[in-house]
Amino acid sequence: NAGVTQTPKFQVLKTGQSMTLQCAQDMNHNSMYWYRQDPGMGLRLIYYSASEGTTDKGEVPNGYNVSRLNKREFSLRLESAAPSQTSVYFCASRDRGLNTEAFFGQGTRLTVV
Amino acid sequence: AQSVTQLGSHVSVSEGALVLLRCNYSSSVPPYLFWYVQYPNQGLQLLLKYTTGATLVKGINGFEAEFKKSETSFHLTKPSAHMSDAAEYFCAVSVDTGGFKTIFGAGTRLFVKA
């Protein structure tokens, strides 16, 4: 049981380049999330998908787009990378209900130069 | 809006000493509260959670947390620190704003001295 799988684990981009971060979960969860983690700021929600076919903005959506491809997969795209997007990105999934916990991938360390 | 505040970005304890990591929440409704742990270069994993019922919640690796409504707190404790406890700890609250989301505190990094 793999849980939440993110690819790639590391990436270096030049300013202005684009890339897509991939995420897949095998727990049949309805909800999926993309967070970014920066020192001293905890995890901030970029976008989330409450169920297949829906996506919504989180706290810091500017510069990102997402696609909920199916129930398993939720991708995050940077159309034109900026140095401010240098961060560690985490994908997570959870089941319905306020009492359910989130399950996280291992993270993608992205550097934009 | 619901939120959590973690007091202290860094906490240092000696091996064998008590671990106390502080978390206060802000919520107009009964909160669903969580503690997650992040080891270096890994994702977050659940330590424990409070939903309803018993206010003292036990988690993995000997950690526990007590929900105190009067103090709006959910502090994490462990009686005796081990070197392997060195990690970053996040307090979080679960919210429903048209979709279930988890709101995280800024995190507390725990250092354990030999």
Short mmCIF file of N, CA and C in Angstrom, two decimals, chain A residues 8-94:
data_model
loop_
_atom_site.label_atom_id
_atom_site.label_comp_id
_atom_site.label_asym_id
_atom_site.label_seq_id
_atom_site.Cartn_x
_atom_site.Cartn_y
_atom_site.Cartn_z
N PRO A 8 8.26 14.87 -9.17
CA PRO A 8 9.54 14.29 -8.75
C PRO A 8 9.83 14.62 -7.28
N LYS A 9 10.93 14.13 -6.76
CA LYS A 9 11.35 14.45 -5.39
C LYS A 9 12.15 15.75 -5.34
N PHE A 10 12.90 16.01 -6.39
CA PHE A 10 13.70 17.23 -6.47
C PHE A 10 13.57 17.81 -7.87
N GLN A 11 13.64 19.14 -7.96
CA GLN A 11 13.60 19.79 -9.26
C GLN A 11 14.23 21.17 -9.15
N VAL A 12 15.03 21.50 -10.15
CA VAL A 12 15.57 22.85 -10.26
C VAL A 12 15.06 23.44 -11.57
N LEU A 13 14.45 24.61 -11.49
CA LEU A 13 13.91 25.29 -12.66
C LEU A 13 14.58 26.64 -12.82
N LYS A 14 14.60 27.10 -14.05
CA LYS A 14 15.01 28.48 -14.29
C LYS A 14 13.76 29.35 -14.27
N THR A 15 13.92 30.60 -13.88
CA THR A 15 12.80 31.54 -13.87
C THR A 15 12.12 31.54 -15.23
N GLY A 16 10.79 31.40 -15.20
CA GLY A 16 10.02 31.41 -16.43
C GLY A 16 9.69 30.03 -16.98
N GLN A 17 10.39 29.01 -16.53
CA GLN A 17 10.09 27.66 -16.99
C GLN A 17 8.80 27.17 -16.35
N SER A 18 8.23 26.14 -16.95
CA SER A 18 7.01 25.54 -16.41
C SER A 18 7.28 24.10 -16.01
N MET A 19 6.45 23.60 -15.11
CA MET A 19 6.55 22.19 -14.74
C MET A 19 5.27 21.76 -14.05
N THR A 20 5.07 20.46 -14.01
CA THR A 20 3.91 19.88 -13.34
C THR A 20 4.38 18.90 -12.29
N LEU A 21 3.86 19.07 -11.09
CA LEU A 21 4.10 18.12 -10.00
C LEU A 21 2.94 17.13 -9.99
N GLN A 22 3.32 15.86 -9.91
CA GLN A 22 2.31 14.81 -9.96
C GLN A 22 2.06 14.24 -8.58
N CYS A 23 0.82 13.83 -8.32
CA CYS A 23 0.45 13.23 -7.06
C CYS A 23 -0.61 12.17 -7.30
N ALA A 24 -0.44 11.03 -6.67
CA ALA A 24 -1.44 9.96 -6.77
C ALA A 24 -1.61 9.30 -5.41
N GLN A 25 -2.87 8.95 -5.09
CA GLN A 25 -3.14 8.25 -3.82
C GLN A 25 -3.95 6.99 -4.12
N ASP A 26 -3.70 5.97 -3.31
CA ASP A 26 -4.37 4.68 -3.54
C ASP A 26 -5.26 4.30 -2.37
N MET A 27 -5.76 5.29 -1.64
CA MET A 27 -6.59 5.03 -0.46
C MET A 27 -8.06 5.33 -0.71
N ASN A 28 -8.40 5.62 -1.96
CA ASN A 28 -9.79 5.91 -2.35
C ASN A 28 -10.35 7.14 -1.62
N HIS A 29 -9.46 8.09 -1.32
CA HIS A 29 -9.91 9.30 -0.65
C HIS A 29 -10.59 10.25 -1.61
N ASN A 30 -11.59 10.95 -1.11
CA ASN A 30 -12.28 11.93 -1.94
C ASN A 30 -11.49 13.23 -2.09
N SER A 31 -10.86 13.67 -1.00
CA SER A 31 -10.24 15.00 -0.99
C SER A 31 -8.73 14.92 -1.15
N MET A 32 -8.20 15.85 -1.95
CA MET A 32 -6.75 15.94 -2.15
C MET A 32 -6.31 17.38 -2.07
N TYR A 33 -5.05 17.59 -1.69
CA TYR A 33 -4.57 18.93 -1.36
C TYR A 33 -3.14 19.12 -1.87
N TRP A 34 -2.81 20.37 -2.16
CA TRP A 34 -1.43 20.76 -2.37
C TRP A 34 -1.07 21.85 -1.37
N TYR A 35 0.02 21.62 -0.64
CA TYR A 35 0.56 22.58 0.31
C TYR A 35 1.97 22.96 -0.11
N ARG A 36 2.40 24.13 0.34
CA ARG A 36 3.80 24.48 0.27
C ARG A 36 4.30 24.74 1.68
N GLN A 37 5.55 24.36 1.92
CA GLN A 37 6.14 24.53 3.24
C GLN A 37 7.36 25.41 3.14
N ASP A 38 7.34 26.50 3.87
CA ASP A 38 8.45 27.44 3.92
C ASP A 38 8.85 27.63 5.38
N PRO A 39 10.13 27.87 5.63
CA PRO A 39 10.61 27.99 7.02
C PRO A 39 9.83 29.02 7.82
N GLY A 40 9.37 28.60 9.00
CA GLY A 40 8.67 29.51 9.90
C GLY A 40 7.24 29.81 9.54
N MET A 41 6.74 29.20 8.45
CA MET A 41 5.38 29.52 8.00
C MET A 41 4.47 28.31 7.99
N GLY A 42 4.95 27.20 8.46
CA GLY A 42 4.12 26.01 8.48
C GLY A 42 3.78 25.55 7.08
N LEU A 43 2.62 24.93 6.94
CA LEU A 43 2.14 24.49 5.64
C LEU A 43 1.00 25.41 5.21
N ARG A 44 1.11 25.92 4.02
CA ARG A 44 0.06 26.79 3.51
C ARG A 44 -0.61 26.12 2.33
N LEU A 45 -1.94 26.16 2.33
CA LEU A 45 -2.72 25.46 1.32
C LEU A 45 -2.72 26.25 0.02
N ILE A 46 -2.37 25.58 -1.06
CA ILE A 46 -2.34 26.23 -2.38
C ILE A 46 -3.69 26.02 -3.07
N TYR A 47 -4.05 24.79 -3.28
CA TYR A 47 -5.32 24.40 -3.89
C TYR A 47 -5.77 23.10 -3.24
N TYR A 48 -7.07 22.86 -3.33
CA TYR A 48 -7.57 21.57 -2.90
C TYR A 48 -8.70 21.12 -3.81
N SER A 49 -8.98 19.82 -3.70
CA SER A 49 -10.06 19.23 -4.48
C SER A 49 -10.90 18.40 -3.51
N ALA A 50 -12.10 18.86 -3.25
CA ALA A 50 -12.96 18.18 -2.28
C ALA A 50 -13.47 16.85 -2.82
N SER A 51 -13.58 16.76 -4.13
CA SER A 51 -14.02 15.51 -4.74
C SER A 51 -13.62 15.54 -6.21
N GLU A 52 -13.70 14.40 -6.85
CA GLU A 52 -13.36 14.31 -8.26
C GLU A 52 -14.20 15.31 -9.06
N GLY A 53 -13.52 16.09 -9.89
CA GLY A 53 -14.24 17.05 -10.72
C GLY A 53 -14.34 18.44 -10.14
N THR A 54 -13.87 18.64 -8.90
CA THR A 54 -13.93 19.97 -8.30
C THR A 54 -12.55 20.38 -7.80
N THR A 55 -12.25 21.67 -7.94
CA THR A 55 -11.03 22.23 -7.36
C THR A 55 -11.35 23.61 -6.81
N ASP A 56 -10.63 23.99 -5.76
CA ASP A 56 -10.84 25.31 -5.15
C ASP A 56 -9.52 25.89 -4.70
N LYS A 57 -9.49 27.22 -4.68
CA LYS A 57 -8.28 27.91 -4.24
C LYS A 57 -8.13 27.80 -2.72
N GLY A 58 -6.88 27.75 -2.32
CA GLY A 58 -6.57 27.79 -0.90
C GLY A 58 -6.05 29.15 -0.53
N GLU A 59 -5.09 29.18 0.35
CA GLU A 59 -4.56 30.42 0.91
C GLU A 59 -3.62 31.15 -0.05
N VAL A 60 -2.82 30.39 -0.83
CA VAL A 60 -1.79 31.00 -1.68
C VAL A 60 -1.84 30.44 -3.10
N PRO A 61 -2.90 30.68 -3.86
CA PRO A 61 -3.05 30.05 -5.17
C PRO A 61 -2.34 30.74 -6.34
N ASN A 62 -1.91 31.99 -6.13
CA ASN A 62 -1.37 32.75 -7.27
C ASN A 62 -0.11 32.10 -7.84
N GLY A 63 -0.11 31.95 -9.17
CA GLY A 63 1.03 31.37 -9.86
C GLY A 63 0.93 29.88 -10.06
N TYR A 64 -0.18 29.29 -9.62
CA TYR A 64 -0.37 27.84 -9.71
C TYR A 64 -1.70 27.50 -10.36
N ASN A 65 -1.74 26.33 -10.99
CA ASN A 65 -2.98 25.74 -11.45
C ASN A 65 -2.99 24.27 -11.07
N VAL A 66 -4.18 23.70 -10.99
CA VAL A 66 -4.29 22.29 -10.61
C VAL A 66 -5.26 21.58 -11.54
N SER A 67 -5.12 20.26 -11.55
CA SER A 67 -6.04 19.41 -12.29
C SER A 67 -6.32 18.16 -11.46
N ARG A 68 -7.61 17.89 -11.24
CA ARG A 68 -7.98 16.62 -10.60
C ARG A 68 -8.31 15.68 -11.75
N LEU A 69 -7.35 14.89 -12.12
CA LEU A 69 -7.46 14.08 -13.32
C LEU A 69 -8.48 12.96 -13.16
N ASN A 70 -8.54 12.40 -11.99
CA ASN A 70 -9.49 11.34 -11.63
C ASN A 70 -9.46 11.27 -10.11
N LYS A 71 -10.10 10.27 -9.53
CA LYS A 71 -10.15 10.24 -8.08
C LYS A 71 -8.75 10.03 -7.48
N ARG A 72 -7.86 9.37 -8.18
CA ARG A 72 -6.55 9.05 -7.64
C ARG A 72 -5.54 10.18 -7.79
N GLU A 73 -5.65 10.99 -8.85
CA GLU A 73 -4.55 11.87 -9.22
C GLU A 73 -4.91 13.36 -9.16
N PHE A 74 -3.96 14.13 -8.65
CA PHE A 74 -4.16 15.57 -8.49
C PHE A 74 -2.83 16.24 -8.79
N SER A 75 -2.75 16.99 -9.88
CA SER A 75 -1.48 17.57 -10.29
C SER A 75 -1.46 19.07 -10.05
N LEU A 76 -0.26 19.59 -9.84
CA LEU A 76 -0.03 21.01 -9.60
C LEU A 76 0.90 21.53 -10.68
N ARG A 77 0.49 22.61 -11.35
CA ARG A 77 1.30 23.15 -12.44
C ARG A 77 1.76 24.55 -12.13
N LEU A 78 3.04 24.79 -12.40
CA LEU A 78 3.61 26.13 -12.36
C LEU A 78 3.81 26.55 -13.80
N GLU A 79 3.09 27.54 -14.26
CA GLU A 79 3.14 27.94 -15.67
C GLU A 79 4.41 28.73 -15.98
N SER A 80 4.82 29.60 -15.07
CA SER A 80 5.99 30.43 -15.28
C SER A 80 6.66 30.62 -13.92
N ALA A 81 7.60 29.74 -13.64
CA ALA A 81 8.17 29.68 -12.30
C ALA A 81 8.90 30.97 -11.91
N ALA A 82 8.77 31.32 -10.64
CA ALA A 82 9.44 32.50 -10.09
C ALA A 82 10.25 32.07 -8.86
N PRO A 83 11.32 32.80 -8.53
CA PRO A 83 12.11 32.45 -7.34
C PRO A 83 11.29 32.35 -6.06
N SER A 84 10.19 33.12 -5.98
CA SER A 84 9.34 33.07 -4.79
C SER A 84 8.62 31.73 -4.65
N GLN A 85 8.65 30.93 -5.69
CA GLN A 85 8.02 29.62 -5.63
C GLN A 85 9.00 28.52 -5.19
N THR A 86 10.22 28.91 -4.88
CA THR A 86 11.16 27.98 -4.27
C THR A 86 10.60 27.54 -2.93
N SER A 87 10.39 26.24 -2.76
CA SER A 87 9.71 25.75 -1.58
C SER A 87 9.73 24.22 -1.60
N VAL A 88 9.18 23.65 -0.56
CA VAL A 88 8.91 22.21 -0.54
C VAL A 88 7.41 22.03 -0.68
N TYR A 89 7.01 21.24 -1.64
CA TYR A 89 5.59 21.05 -1.94
C TYR A 89 5.14 19.67 -1.47
N PHE A 90 4.00 19.67 -0.81
CA PHE A 90 3.43 18.42 -0.32
C PHE A 90 2.03 18.22 -0.86
N CYS A 91 1.80 17.01 -1.30
CA CYS A 91 0.46 16.58 -1.66
C CYS A 91 -0.10 15.77 -0.49
N ALA A 92 -1.39 15.89 -0.26
CA ALA A 92 -2.03 15.14 0.82
C ALA A 92 -3.41 14.70 0.37
N SER A 93 -3.92 13.69 1.03
CA SER A 93 -5.29 13.26 0.78
C SER A 93 -5.95 12.91 2.11
N ARG A 94 -7.25 12.96 2.13
CA ARG A 94 -7.99 12.55 3.32
C ARG A 94 -9.38 12.12 2.92
#
